Amino acid sequence: RDAGQKAAAALDDTAITAAVSAGLARDPDLSAIRVDVDTKGGVVTLQGPAPNETARRRASDIALGVKGVNSVNNQLVVRSS
């Protein structure tokens, strides 16, 4: 039974990662950059560059808007111009 629960959690994490990635792809500032999205236990980690601080914060908001997300670890780095 424990293995089944772990498999279900992994499937949920995969679905969350896909939904967050799709949300980021729809954002005009974030769609042009490569953001790595990883989810474990409903905690989403975002890594990569961000064009500005506003886009960086918006990435967190997008991730938090996905069903099943408990928290976001935003490690996006704003590129200096």
Short mmCIF file of C-alpha atoms in Angstrom, two decimals:
data_model
loop_
_atom_site.label_atom_id
_atom_site.label_comp_id
_atom_site.label_asym_id
_atom_site.label_seq_id
_atom_site.Cartn_x
_atom_site.Cartn_y
_atom_site.Cartn_z
CA ARG A 1 0.00 0.00 0.00
CA ASP A 2 2.88 2.36 0.79
CA ALA A 3 4.33 1.80 -2.69
CA GLY A 4 0.97 2.75 -4.19
CA GLN A 5 0.86 5.96 -2.19
CA LYS A 6 4.41 6.84 -3.27
CA ALA A 7 3.49 6.18 -6.91
CA ALA A 8 0.41 8.40 -6.59
CA ALA A 9 2.49 11.17 -5.00
CA ALA A 10 5.06 10.92 -7.79
CA LEU A 11 2.29 11.12 -10.38
CA ASP A 12 0.86 14.19 -8.63
CA ASP A 13 4.31 15.81 -8.59
CA THR A 14 4.72 15.08 -12.30
CA ALA A 15 1.33 16.66 -13.03
CA ILE A 16 2.20 19.70 -10.91
CA THR A 17 5.54 20.11 -12.72
CA ALA A 18 3.78 19.93 -16.09
CA ALA A 19 1.11 22.44 -15.05
CA VAL A 20 3.67 24.91 -13.66
CA SER A 21 5.82 24.59 -16.79
CA ALA A 22 2.76 25.22 -18.97
CA GLY A 23 1.84 28.29 -16.91
CA LEU A 24 5.35 29.70 -17.21
CA ALA A 25 5.32 29.04 -20.97
CA ARG A 26 2.18 31.20 -21.31
CA ASP A 27 3.84 34.16 -19.57
CA PRO A 28 5.34 36.65 -22.08
CA ASP A 29 8.43 37.40 -19.95
CA LEU A 30 9.10 33.84 -18.83
CA SER A 31 8.26 31.88 -21.98
CA ALA A 32 11.48 32.88 -23.76
CA ILE A 33 13.77 31.56 -21.01
CA ARG A 34 14.46 28.09 -19.73
CA VAL A 35 13.11 27.64 -16.22
CA ASP A 36 13.79 24.27 -14.61
CA VAL A 37 10.77 23.12 -12.61
CA ASP A 38 11.04 20.28 -10.10
CA THR A 39 8.35 19.11 -7.69
CA LYS A 40 8.70 16.88 -4.65
CA GLY A 41 5.83 16.38 -2.24
CA GLY A 42 3.99 19.42 -3.58
CA VAL A 43 7.02 21.70 -3.12
CA VAL A 44 7.98 23.32 -6.42
CA THR A 45 11.58 24.40 -7.02
CA LEU A 46 12.23 26.92 -9.81
CA GLN A 47 15.77 27.32 -11.14
CA GLY A 48 17.27 29.36 -13.95
CA PRO A 49 17.41 32.96 -15.10
CA ALA A 50 14.68 35.59 -14.83
CA PRO A 51 14.60 38.73 -16.99
CA ASN A 52 13.67 40.96 -14.02
CA GLU A 53 12.45 40.87 -10.41
CA THR A 54 8.81 41.27 -11.43
CA ALA A 55 8.99 38.19 -13.65
CA ARG A 56 10.79 36.30 -10.88
CA ARG A 57 7.96 37.03 -8.42
CA ARG A 58 5.33 36.25 -11.05
CA ALA A 59 6.90 32.80 -11.57
CA SER A 60 6.23 32.06 -7.88
CA ASP A 61 2.66 33.31 -8.21
CA ILE A 62 2.10 31.11 -11.28
CA ALA A 63 3.43 28.06 -9.44
CA LEU A 64 1.37 28.78 -6.32
CA GLY A 65 -1.73 28.99 -8.50
CA VAL A 66 -1.40 25.34 -9.53
CA LYS A 67 -3.58 22.88 -7.62
CA GLY A 68 -1.54 20.69 -5.29
CA VAL A 69 1.35 23.13 -4.78
CA ASN A 70 2.15 23.54 -1.08
CA SER A 71 5.06 25.96 -1.43
CA VAL A 72 7.57 27.34 -3.92
CA ASN A 73 11.34 27.45 -3.58
CA ASN A 74 12.13 30.21 -6.08
CA GLN A 75 15.81 30.04 -6.99
CA LEU A 76 15.47 32.09 -10.18
CA VAL A 77 18.29 34.59 -10.62
CA VAL A 78 17.64 38.00 -12.16
CA ARG A 79 20.05 38.59 -15.01
CA SER A 80 21.96 41.83 -14.75
CA SER A 81 21.81 44.00 -17.85
#
